[in-house]
XYZ file of C-alpha atoms in Angstrom:
690
model
C 16.001 14.985 27.805
C 14.009 11.819 27.097
C 12.675 9.668 29.893
C 15.218 6.894 29.479
C 18.189 9.219 29.702
C 16.627 10.881 32.749
C 16.259 7.516 34.472
C 19.843 6.563 33.659
C 21.143 9.845 35.057
C 19.085 9.415 38.239
C 20.520 5.919 38.736
C 24.099 7.159 38.405
C 23.465 10.014 40.854
C 21.940 7.643 43.410
C 24.882 5.271 43.058
C 27.352 8.098 43.594
C 25.584 9.070 46.814
C 25.627 5.474 48.055
C 29.349 5.003 47.404
C 31.859 3.895 44.787
C 31.066 0.151 44.762
C 27.470 0.794 43.679
C 28.640 3.121 40.907
C 31.030 0.447 39.634
C 28.186 -2.084 39.527
C 26.016 0.317 37.558
C 28.723 0.872 34.979
C 29.282 -2.843 34.555
C 25.567 -3.339 33.967
C 25.436 -0.547 31.383
C 28.428 -1.864 29.433
C 27.304 -2.708 25.875
C 27.081 -6.415 25.075
C 29.119 -6.852 21.932
C 27.809 -10.382 21.389
C 24.238 -9.166 20.759
C 22.555 -7.804 17.642
C 22.197 -4.035 17.589
C 20.808 -1.561 15.111
C 24.381 -0.833 14.078
C 24.414 -4.457 12.914
C 21.321 -3.794 10.821
C 23.043 -0.980 8.946
C 25.733 -3.430 7.798
C 23.405 -6.296 6.804
C 23.231 -7.251 3.112
C 20.807 -9.205 0.941
C 21.365 -11.706 -1.867
C 18.531 -12.403 -4.302
C 17.372 -13.359 -7.807
C 20.215 -15.701 -8.918
C 20.213 -16.511 -12.662
C 22.155 -19.360 -14.306
C 24.009 -18.776 -17.547
C 22.626 -20.950 -20.388
C 25.686 -23.227 -20.206
C 25.213 -23.593 -16.442
C 28.707 -22.409 -15.516
C 28.001 -18.962 -14.002
C 25.464 -17.282 -11.751
C 24.524 -13.620 -11.658
C 22.607 -12.342 -8.643
C 21.485 -9.077 -7.063
C 23.275 -7.964 -3.915
C 21.725 -5.244 -1.761
C 22.901 -3.058 1.088
C 21.948 0.017 3.099
C 23.151 3.362 1.784
C 23.689 4.956 5.206
C 24.374 8.401 3.797
C 21.165 8.664 1.761
C 18.877 6.502 3.938
C 17.906 4.045 1.244
C 18.648 0.581 -0.049
C 20.978 0.084 -3.016
C 21.777 -2.904 -5.213
C 24.389 -4.180 -7.638
C 24.857 -7.257 -9.807
C 27.477 -9.788 -8.753
C 28.730 -12.809 -10.685
C 30.300 -16.092 -9.589
C 31.005 -19.555 -10.888
C 28.232 -22.094 -10.455
C 30.073 -23.618 -7.494
C 30.277 -20.248 -5.704
C 33.907 -19.525 -6.535
C 35.189 -16.221 -8.003
C 32.356 -14.266 -6.405
C 32.790 -10.649 -7.533
C 31.088 -7.345 -8.382
C 29.872 -7.004 -11.981
C 27.881 -3.806 -12.535
C 25.469 -1.448 -10.776
C 21.881 -2.545 -11.335
C 19.364 -5.307 -10.645
C 17.171 -7.918 -12.304
C 19.742 -9.475 -14.642
C 18.510 -11.874 -17.339
C 20.878 -13.854 -19.577
C 20.418 -13.757 -23.331
C 19.493 -17.148 -24.865
C 23.108 -17.790 -25.911
C 24.657 -16.343 -22.752
C 26.695 -13.703 -24.579
C 24.817 -10.764 -22.949
C 22.691 -9.824 -19.966
C 19.764 -7.405 -19.784
C 19.189 -5.560 -16.517
C 17.741 -2.367 -15.069
C 19.701 0.565 -13.654
C 19.303 4.341 -13.300
C 19.597 6.005 -16.718
C 18.593 8.893 -18.944
C 16.348 10.814 -19.118
C 15.340 9.710 -15.612
C 14.584 6.760 -13.386
C 15.106 3.091 -14.154
C 16.033 2.066 -17.708
C 16.944 -1.145 -19.546
C 20.611 -1.857 -20.210
C 22.427 -4.639 -22.084
C 25.974 -5.686 -21.182
C 28.206 -7.971 -23.255
C 29.673 -10.814 -21.184
C 33.040 -10.850 -22.923
C 36.372 -9.492 -21.711
C 35.504 -5.981 -22.850
C 32.186 -5.915 -20.970
C 30.663 -3.088 -23.000
C 27.262 -1.921 -21.710
C 24.677 0.238 -23.455
C 21.408 1.823 -22.427
C 18.627 0.213 -24.477
C 15.615 2.309 -23.434
C 15.173 6.004 -22.834
C 11.558 6.031 -21.749
C 9.653 8.391 -19.452
C 7.992 5.562 -17.494
C 10.131 2.847 -15.876
C 10.158 -0.504 -17.723
C 9.480 -3.716 -15.808
C 9.189 -7.450 -16.437
C 11.813 -7.534 -19.186
C 12.404 -10.749 -21.145
C 14.551 -11.795 -24.121
C 13.100 -12.943 -27.411
C 14.200 -16.531 -28.191
C 16.603 -15.360 -30.922
C 18.153 -12.696 -28.670
C 17.405 -9.791 -31.011
C 14.660 -8.118 -28.972
C 13.587 -7.435 -25.407
C 10.018 -7.173 -24.205
C 8.862 -5.175 -21.190
C 5.792 -3.522 -19.745
C 5.445 0.193 -19.018
C 2.781 2.765 -18.244
C 1.285 4.570 -21.226
C 0.018 7.903 -19.955
C -3.500 9.013 -20.728
C -4.358 12.001 -18.535
C -8.045 12.740 -18.110
C -8.801 16.286 -19.294
C -12.174 17.932 -19.803
C -12.569 20.369 -22.746
C -13.205 23.514 -20.728
C -11.803 26.884 -21.790
C -10.779 29.471 -19.235
C -10.494 33.158 -20.117
C -7.018 34.131 -21.259
C -4.681 34.689 -18.327
C -3.064 38.126 -18.059
C 0.598 38.331 -18.975
C 2.771 37.045 -16.165
C -0.175 35.618 -14.237
C 0.378 32.507 -12.072
C -2.916 30.678 -11.903
C -3.539 27.597 -9.766
C -2.799 24.295 -11.448
C -5.864 22.545 -12.885
C -7.505 19.881 -10.686
C -6.892 16.204 -11.175
C -10.038 14.785 -12.778
C -10.761 11.280 -11.457
C -13.362 9.045 -13.110
C -11.957 5.521 -12.701
C -13.139 3.268 -9.869
C -9.629 2.248 -8.780
C -7.564 5.372 -9.186
C -4.695 5.055 -6.709
C -2.460 2.399 -5.216
C -0.280 2.320 -2.134
C 3.457 2.807 -2.815
C 2.553 4.168 -6.264
C 0.068 6.977 -5.781
C -2.387 7.860 -8.548
C -2.662 5.125 -11.182
C -5.485 6.597 -13.258
C -3.098 8.482 -15.527
C -2.742 5.638 -18.002
C -2.541 1.866 -18.572
C 0.296 -0.648 -18.570
C 1.143 -2.086 -21.989
C 3.675 -4.437 -23.551
C 6.565 -3.118 -25.630
C 9.404 -4.655 -27.608
C 12.740 -2.944 -28.285
C 15.806 -4.044 -30.295
C 18.435 -5.516 -27.978
C 21.012 -3.155 -29.496
C 18.827 -0.176 -28.539
C 16.294 1.846 -30.446
C 12.730 3.034 -30.217
C 10.406 0.779 -28.172
C 7.356 -0.405 -30.092
C 4.048 -0.733 -28.241
C 2.320 -3.992 -29.213
C -0.777 -3.852 -26.980
C -3.237 -1.009 -26.728
C -6.569 -0.015 -25.235
C -7.802 1.064 -21.819
C -6.587 -2.114 -20.126
C -3.646 -3.150 -17.937
C -1.375 -5.997 -19.048
C 1.172 -7.984 -17.033
C 3.747 -10.626 -17.957
C 5.572 -11.409 -21.160
C 6.329 -15.074 -21.881
C 7.613 -15.605 -25.449
C 6.702 -18.636 -27.538
C 9.793 -20.573 -28.723
C 9.341 -19.340 -32.306
C 9.486 -15.706 -31.136
C 6.242 -14.801 -32.886
C 3.928 -14.487 -29.885
C 3.921 -13.192 -26.311
C 1.506 -14.451 -23.662
C 0.271 -12.115 -20.935
C -2.553 -11.772 -18.424
C -5.061 -9.007 -17.805
C -8.697 -8.286 -18.553
C -9.566 -6.700 -21.897
C -13.201 -5.820 -21.262
C -14.887 -2.459 -20.875
C -15.227 -1.251 -17.271
C -12.666 -3.808 -16.144
C -12.498 -1.993 -12.782
C -15.872 -3.521 -11.985
C -14.799 -7.089 -12.711
C -13.851 -8.358 -9.253
C -11.466 -11.317 -9.208
C -11.484 -11.645 -12.974
C -8.543 -11.958 -15.355
C -7.741 -13.904 -18.510
C -4.695 -15.034 -20.472
C -4.106 -13.556 -23.923
C -1.657 -13.992 -26.791
C -0.381 -11.035 -28.795
C 1.289 -11.317 -32.189
C 4.640 -9.511 -31.972
C 4.579 -8.441 -35.629
C 1.118 -6.911 -35.953
C -0.291 -6.672 -32.391
C -3.239 -8.989 -33.070
C -4.584 -10.300 -29.736
C -6.319 -13.621 -29.040
C -8.053 -14.506 -25.761
C -6.982 -17.975 -24.569
C -9.042 -18.461 -21.388
C -12.657 -17.684 -20.600
C -13.384 -19.281 -17.238
C -15.183 -17.095 -14.654
C -12.491 -16.410 -12.112
C -8.865 -15.267 -12.202
C -6.383 -16.841 -14.653
C -2.766 -15.710 -14.806
C 0.961 -16.434 -14.653
C 1.202 -18.227 -18.035
C 4.288 -20.418 -18.572
C 4.900 -21.936 -22.013
C 6.250 -25.473 -22.335
C 9.717 -25.929 -23.933
C 8.186 -27.287 -27.153
C 5.728 -24.375 -27.360
C 2.662 -26.624 -27.464
C 1.213 -26.159 -23.969
C 0.706 -23.450 -21.370
C 0.654 -23.920 -17.609
C -1.131 -21.274 -15.569
C -2.738 -20.630 -12.189
C -6.276 -19.705 -11.219
C -9.465 -20.842 -9.546
C -13.214 -20.799 -10.124
C -14.868 -17.556 -9.087
C -15.865 -17.398 -5.437
C -16.724 -14.792 -2.839
C -14.623 -16.642 -0.286
C -12.084 -14.244 1.180
C -9.324 -16.796 0.595
C -8.968 -19.726 -1.774
C -5.721 -21.416 -2.780
C -4.877 -21.258 -6.484
C -4.837 -24.349 -8.702
C -2.591 -25.302 -11.618
C -4.072 -25.713 -15.093
C -2.628 -26.699 -18.459
C -4.071 -25.850 -21.882
C -2.927 -26.129 -25.460
C -1.071 -23.123 -26.856
C -4.209 -22.033 -28.750
C -6.309 -22.101 -25.558
C -8.038 -25.380 -26.288
C -8.429 -28.270 -23.830
C -7.921 -26.397 -20.545
C -7.695 -28.843 -17.662
C -7.004 -28.882 -13.940
C -3.786 -30.794 -13.292
C -3.101 -30.165 -9.592
C -6.175 -32.074 -8.406
C -7.219 -31.474 -4.815
C -3.789 -30.242 -3.739
C -4.662 -27.268 -1.527
C -1.707 -24.870 -1.487
C -0.979 -21.901 -3.751
C 1.824 -22.490 -6.307
C 4.321 -19.765 -7.205
C 7.022 -19.343 -9.875
C 5.911 -22.256 -12.079
C 8.636 -23.717 -14.343
C 8.533 -26.531 -16.864
C 10.985 -29.398 -16.685
C 13.426 -29.148 -19.622
C 11.748 -32.132 -21.309
C 8.207 -30.851 -20.635
C 7.283 -33.872 -18.514
C 6.631 -32.003 -15.253
C 6.094 -28.651 -13.586
C 8.188 -27.307 -10.728
C 6.990 -24.612 -8.350
C 7.355 -23.344 -4.811
C 4.552 -23.226 -2.265
C 4.053 -22.244 1.340
C 3.023 -24.927 3.792
C 2.788 -24.662 7.591
C 5.223 -21.778 7.917
C 7.800 -23.150 5.466
C 8.339 -22.837 1.721
C 9.745 -25.596 -0.475
C 9.950 -26.801 -4.063
C 7.326 -29.190 -5.444
C 6.939 -31.233 -8.611
C 3.842 -32.184 -10.613
C 4.052 -34.652 -13.528
C 2.031 -33.437 -16.538
C 2.746 -36.000 -19.229
C -0.054 -37.930 -20.895
C -1.932 -37.864 -17.590
C -1.650 -35.503 -14.635
C 0.148 -36.913 -11.651
C 0.312 -36.058 -7.962
C 2.079 -33.097 -6.378
C 5.152 -34.299 -4.490
C 7.800 -32.350 -2.543
C 11.257 -32.035 -4.093
C 12.816 -30.352 -1.064
C 11.854 -30.580 2.587
C 12.762 -28.599 5.668
C 11.925 -25.767 8.035
C 13.147 -23.002 5.779
C 11.943 -20.520 3.183
C 13.224 -21.637 -0.224
C 12.702 -19.474 -3.306
C 13.767 -20.944 -6.657
C 14.604 -18.453 -9.388
C 16.144 -20.502 -12.217
C 16.425 -24.048 -13.599
C 19.039 -25.262 -16.086
C 18.484 -27.735 -18.903
C 20.512 -30.263 -16.922
C 18.287 -30.043 -13.853
C 20.285 -27.620 -11.699
C 18.285 -25.215 -9.541
C 19.428 -21.925 -8.041
C 17.562 -19.760 -5.575
C 17.694 -18.317 -2.094
C 17.177 -19.916 1.292
C 16.630 -18.508 4.745
C 15.946 -20.260 8.041
C 15.215 -19.009 11.567
C 18.860 -18.373 12.468
C 20.233 -17.680 8.956
C 19.544 -14.676 6.709
C 18.887 -15.336 3.029
C 21.748 -16.455 0.770
C 22.203 -17.923 -2.700
C 21.886 -21.719 -2.856
C 22.042 -24.409 -5.539
C 21.017 -28.050 -5.788
C 20.546 -30.744 -8.402
C 17.376 -32.673 -9.130
C 19.307 -35.924 -8.688
C 20.071 -35.048 -5.065
C 17.694 -32.264 -3.915
C 18.475 -32.924 -0.257
C 22.041 -31.713 -0.848
C 21.437 -27.975 -0.923
C 24.697 -26.069 -1.257
C 25.026 -22.550 0.122
C 27.023 -20.441 -2.355
C 27.166 -17.076 -0.582
C 27.422 -15.886 3.012
C 26.951 -12.165 2.626
C 26.444 -11.475 6.342
C 29.143 -13.661 7.857
C 31.299 -10.621 8.520
C 28.672 -8.827 10.623
C 27.115 -11.841 12.391
C 30.328 -13.524 13.486
C 30.458 -13.463 17.277
C 26.795 -12.474 17.618
C 24.499 -14.651 19.719
C 21.020 -15.074 18.271
C 17.796 -15.897 20.032
C 16.631 -19.500 19.741
C 13.500 -20.001 17.616
C 11.172 -22.779 18.814
C 8.075 -24.061 17.023
C 4.906 -24.814 18.918
C 1.454 -26.101 18.019
C -1.453 -25.400 20.305
C -5.236 -25.802 20.401
C -7.730 -22.933 20.144
C -10.868 -22.977 22.328
C -12.962 -24.571 19.557
C -10.359 -27.283 18.863
C -8.593 -25.662 15.902
C -4.884 -26.517 15.732
C -2.703 -23.431 15.333
C 1.012 -23.122 14.601
C 3.293 -20.588 16.213
C 6.882 -19.883 17.198
C 8.658 -18.108 20.011
C 12.139 -16.622 20.256
C 14.009 -16.686 23.544
C 16.794 -14.165 24.215
C 20.481 -15.069 23.938
C 21.790 -16.518 27.243
C 18.220 -17.558 28.016
C 17.536 -18.601 31.615
C 14.320 -20.681 31.877
C 14.008 -19.865 35.585
C 13.747 -16.150 34.848
C 10.561 -14.249 33.961
C 10.912 -12.326 30.689
C 8.710 -9.620 29.169
C 6.972 -10.828 26.016
C 5.983 -9.243 22.708
C 3.154 -10.763 20.652
C 3.549 -9.881 16.955
C 0.557 -10.243 14.601
C 0.892 -10.466 10.819
C -1.101 -8.447 8.332
C -3.114 -9.481 5.329
C -5.044 -10.927 7.032
C -4.376 -13.603 4.396
C -0.632 -14.052 4.720
C 1.740 -16.249 6.694
C 4.543 -15.871 9.171
C 7.337 -18.114 7.937
C 10.485 -19.691 9.317
C 12.871 -17.240 7.676
C 15.355 -15.041 9.512
C 13.773 -11.895 10.975
C 16.273 -9.241 12.064
C 13.662 -7.113 13.837
C 12.535 -9.926 16.098
C 16.086 -11.042 16.779
C 17.035 -7.484 17.735
C 14.101 -7.327 20.176
C 15.195 -10.690 21.611
C 18.723 -9.297 21.972
C 17.128 -6.720 24.285
C 15.779 -9.534 26.499
C 12.238 -9.862 25.184
C 10.587 -13.187 24.388
C 8.936 -12.864 20.967
C 5.753 -14.779 20.109
C 4.319 -14.991 16.593
C 1.616 -17.306 15.292
C -0.506 -18.031 12.229
C -4.132 -17.746 13.420
C -7.009 -18.839 11.223
C -7.164 -16.695 8.109
C -3.459 -17.309 7.514
C -2.254 -18.842 4.268
C -0.194 -22.023 4.000
C -2.744 -24.249 5.731
C -5.321 -24.779 2.998
C -8.352 -22.902 1.707
C -10.673 -23.785 4.594
C -8.253 -22.464 7.215
C -7.645 -19.287 5.227
C -11.357 -18.739 4.647
C -12.305 -19.377 8.287
C -12.672 -15.617 8.913
C -14.952 -14.969 5.932
C -17.343 -12.126 6.787
C -16.096 -12.371 10.389
C -12.821 -10.517 10.728
C -11.770 -10.058 13.484
C -13.425 -12.927 15.315
C -12.027 -16.362 16.156
C -8.565 -15.287 15.023
C -8.532 -13.283 18.273
C -9.230 -16.493 20.198
C -6.362 -18.207 18.346
C -3.953 -15.448 19.362
C -4.980 -15.511 23.015
C -4.681 -19.307 23.098
C -1.126 -18.913 21.808
C -0.334 -16.467 24.614
C -1.755 -18.924 27.158
C 0.284 -21.783 25.697
C 3.473 -19.746 26.004
C 2.626 -18.616 29.540
C 2.250 -22.265 30.537
C 5.953 -22.778 29.816
C 6.751 -20.662 32.859
C 9.313 -18.120 31.652
C 7.051 -15.225 30.561
C 6.162 -12.410 32.965
C 2.354 -12.361 32.799
C 2.344 -8.782 34.088
C 4.528 -7.567 31.258
C 3.134 -8.827 27.989
C 2.888 -6.504 25.002
C 1.179 -6.720 21.632
C 1.814 -5.127 18.246
C 1.114 -5.541 14.554
C 0.771 -3.559 11.337
C -2.069 -3.521 8.804
C -4.138 -6.638 9.548
C -1.976 -6.974 12.646
C -2.876 -3.395 13.529
C -6.567 -4.254 13.203
C -6.191 -7.182 15.602
C -4.052 -5.186 18.030
C -6.734 -2.492 18.216
C -9.349 -5.249 18.574
C -7.378 -6.919 21.381
C -7.141 -3.815 23.574
C -10.909 -3.421 23.246
C -11.477 -6.993 24.445
C -8.851 -7.630 27.149
C -6.641 -5.776 29.629
C -4.035 -8.526 29.901
C -1.371 -6.597 27.954
C 0.664 -3.895 29.690
C 0.883 -1.819 26.499
C 0.131 -2.083 22.791
C 1.185 -0.577 19.482
C -1.475 -0.720 16.757
C 0.401 0.206 13.590
C -1.204 1.216 10.270
C -4.551 -0.170 11.488
C -8.131 -0.271 10.255
C -10.250 1.191 13.046
C -13.644 1.731 11.395
C -14.648 -0.472 8.470
C -17.403 1.948 7.409
C -15.023 4.827 6.728
C -12.185 2.563 5.605
C -13.794 0.843 2.599
C -14.335 4.080 0.681
C -10.949 5.635 1.399
C -8.539 2.723 0.915
C -6.740 2.153 -2.388
C -9.062 -0.512 -3.796
C -12.849 -0.591 -4.099
C -12.897 -4.387 -3.661
C -12.687 -3.821 0.110
C -16.391 -2.998 -0.088
C -16.879 -6.779 -0.423
C -15.141 -7.526 2.875
C -18.470 -8.403 4.459
C -21.538 -10.129 3.068
C -23.543 -6.952 2.567
C -22.534 -3.517 1.367
C -22.471 -0.976 4.199
C -25.437 1.037 2.864
C -27.492 -2.149 2.611
C -26.688 -3.306 6.151
C -23.816 -1.822 8.165
C -24.181 -4.344 10.994
C -21.027 -6.380 10.366
C -18.957 -3.318 9.483
C -19.840 -1.856 12.872
C -19.569 -5.124 14.797
C -16.052 -5.858 13.453
C -14.673 -2.347 13.910
C -12.229 -1.769 16.800
C -13.744 1.715 17.164
C -16.960 0.102 18.409
C -15.131 -1.200 21.484
C -12.964 1.827 22.261
C -15.017 2.407 25.411
C -13.482 -0.765 26.870
C -9.854 0.205 26.255
C -7.618 0.747 29.279
C -4.329 -0.441 27.744
C -1.773 2.278 26.867
C -1.880 2.154 23.067
C 0.554 3.749 20.634
C -0.226 4.192 16.931
C 2.416 4.307 14.160
C 1.405 4.999 10.548
C 3.049 6.337 7.385
C 1.840 9.756 6.296
C 1.578 8.532 2.669
C -0.385 5.387 3.546
C -3.116 4.691 0.978
C -3.949 1.152 2.157
C -4.975 2.013 5.739
C -5.029 5.803 5.428
C -3.982 8.083 8.268
C -7.599 9.057 9.178
C -8.045 5.503 10.491
C -5.201 6.078 12.952
C -6.499 9.554 13.773
C -9.945 8.206 14.680
C -8.533 5.795 17.226
C -6.091 8.345 18.590
C -8.831 10.952 19.119
C -11.160 8.429 20.758
C -8.444 7.135 23.089
C -7.319 10.667 23.917
C -10.898 11.748 24.630
C -11.192 8.850 27.074
C -7.813 9.761 28.639
C -6.291 6.405 27.751
C -2.492 6.817 27.476
C -1.788 7.072 23.753
C 0.587 8.572 21.214
C 0.330 8.945 17.439
C 3.559 8.647 15.458
C 3.219 9.922 11.886
C 6.119 8.453 9.907
C 7.503 10.678 7.178
C 8.272 9.294 3.713
C 6.382 6.050 4.375
C 3.492 4.461 2.530
C 1.762 1.453 4.114
C 4.008 0.345 6.965
C 6.772 2.157 8.814
C 9.954 0.333 7.816
C 10.731 0.875 4.124
C 13.447 3.449 4.836
C 16.364 2.138 6.917
C 16.146 4.956 9.476
C 12.403 4.392 9.880
C 12.935 0.676 10.446
C 15.296 1.535 13.293
C 12.883 4.120 14.676
C 10.083 1.542 14.625
C 12.209 -0.872 16.670
C 13.210 1.772 19.198
C 9.886 3.568 19.593
C 8.207 0.212 20.137
C 10.516 -0.722 22.995
C 10.412 2.810 24.400
C 6.614 2.593 24.642
C 6.666 -0.889 26.133
C 9.391 0.053 28.622
C 7.421 3.117 29.640
C 4.428 1.044 30.697
C 6.091 -1.980 32.240
C 4.278 -3.044 35.376
C 5.542 -3.831 38.836
C 8.922 -2.149 38.590
C 10.209 -4.566 35.976
C 13.680 -3.753 34.669
C 14.020 -1.871 31.422
C 15.329 -3.711 28.391
C 15.991 -1.013 25.823
C 19.692 -0.432 25.207
C 19.411 2.509 22.791
C 17.421 5.719 22.653
C 14.868 6.442 19.893
C 16.943 9.314 18.509
C 15.515 11.840 16.107
């Protein structure tokens, strides 16, 4: 019997002894609130993403996702509707649809033979015939149509297993000898959510759109990404780094052009620093791309450049605009570039004129929302997705002539959210001790009473270079539905506030970002509705680092959950999934380990008194399980209340599987409830389960 059930049973027994009226009151209190979000709601939530306009602008295909409750995974299918949102209907199982240039077919990915994801093509006529185009051993990705619609390009892994020419004695008949070891010689040999990546390199292929044998058009011991076709169909642009020992080239990449017919490759950029995401102008004469000059800064926002199609005359066109662009698209007439960018917790669409002279970046859309644009028609119609604090993501559309009139085309969660009260999300700006302005938000529970004192959860994002945005967050809303106030902020080091703000923790992480977080807690406390005795803190990855740092520097939190954390930088840098983490501090650890030790939460474990839970995926390659184990052992040795939760079938994080997301929510509240101070009432309405 778990503790919560035991407490509930004890309450009922006490009420029965006291008399019937008390028992009736207890039952009324325990009655489920049907107007609140629950984890049952989560199981019915859907997603809508990646809308694509037909070439004539009359139809939209998008990917719709849902939870497969039986198999504990997420599934997706392609849906189609008219451009105004009417006739919204299921089309075919799959994802990632791309219209052919004439709109007569779509290419998409779906499970196929012999295994895994494969490329399919479906005719968009009344018959709707579909055929499997690839039958490859390694899943294709990044597919794109040739301009004439006769071919598809994609990238895929080309295996090249490392074997040494040793010769064992002949095994006896029927013998079962141990499998040969994996021989690793590459610097970066594994990646979280993938596993070992040293078994080959990613290359570009083309395949006839009617099906056939894919033809590899790049080669060598290099990885290639992207496939943007020139309008004449003769060339594909991609990014990568085609130099020997490319593993040792930190923050380096170039843009290349490969001839589709003979595989001849030309290097188009040569600047020291990363160049990528090439986008070819409609007339095929220019290329827009992103990058920045090489730096050891831990964060720098990318710039936009334009060069001629042959690589000549590269030039910076975004000036001193200090936000990172994403999903760059040319205007149909080639006069401007459109792209999304994060800014102060929001994401909107921006425009940059690039005619005879570069212009100034200006916003196309405005608002406290997260807007992702996925397609642009020749007539200036945009489609994408939009989410805001109280609205999950849905498909939207708007026209360049009136970008303020954003039309919502889908409402995939109306059926499950109708009648549900959500917590109110409020923005706040506050000042850190050194004068830095920091942005944050807090969520108050449904039926909020400002005269009441609520328990509070502080959530800390990972990265550390990332950003909490103003999109809908089911997890936080579900915690708020259980009567917690939720606080989340973007301390220095976060993106969306310029390069200087993001780089403010260079060679000093954690440091003043801790001060920013504590100032946010103080600012919320000043509003008068948070119970100062019952504040809790949690975060994963970079948030796990800061959570572990916090409990070593203050006792103000009643309990903490440091999830998938880094605990000891010295042991972390050599065991994580990328050798570039060795450059996290100014000096390598064998040259001078001072900063690695000074910034490690393990160094301050002797100060910890806060009950601290740890949750980490058993497959985690980014912040491997030994990091969690170190902190757990140290806390346990010191008799600090702690628990280590080792999540099965999870890489970095604990929420990729639907059941594990729900467990994360429930275990978190169970731990916080367990260590509430001063006899505060419990808030959890469900048990953690299995």
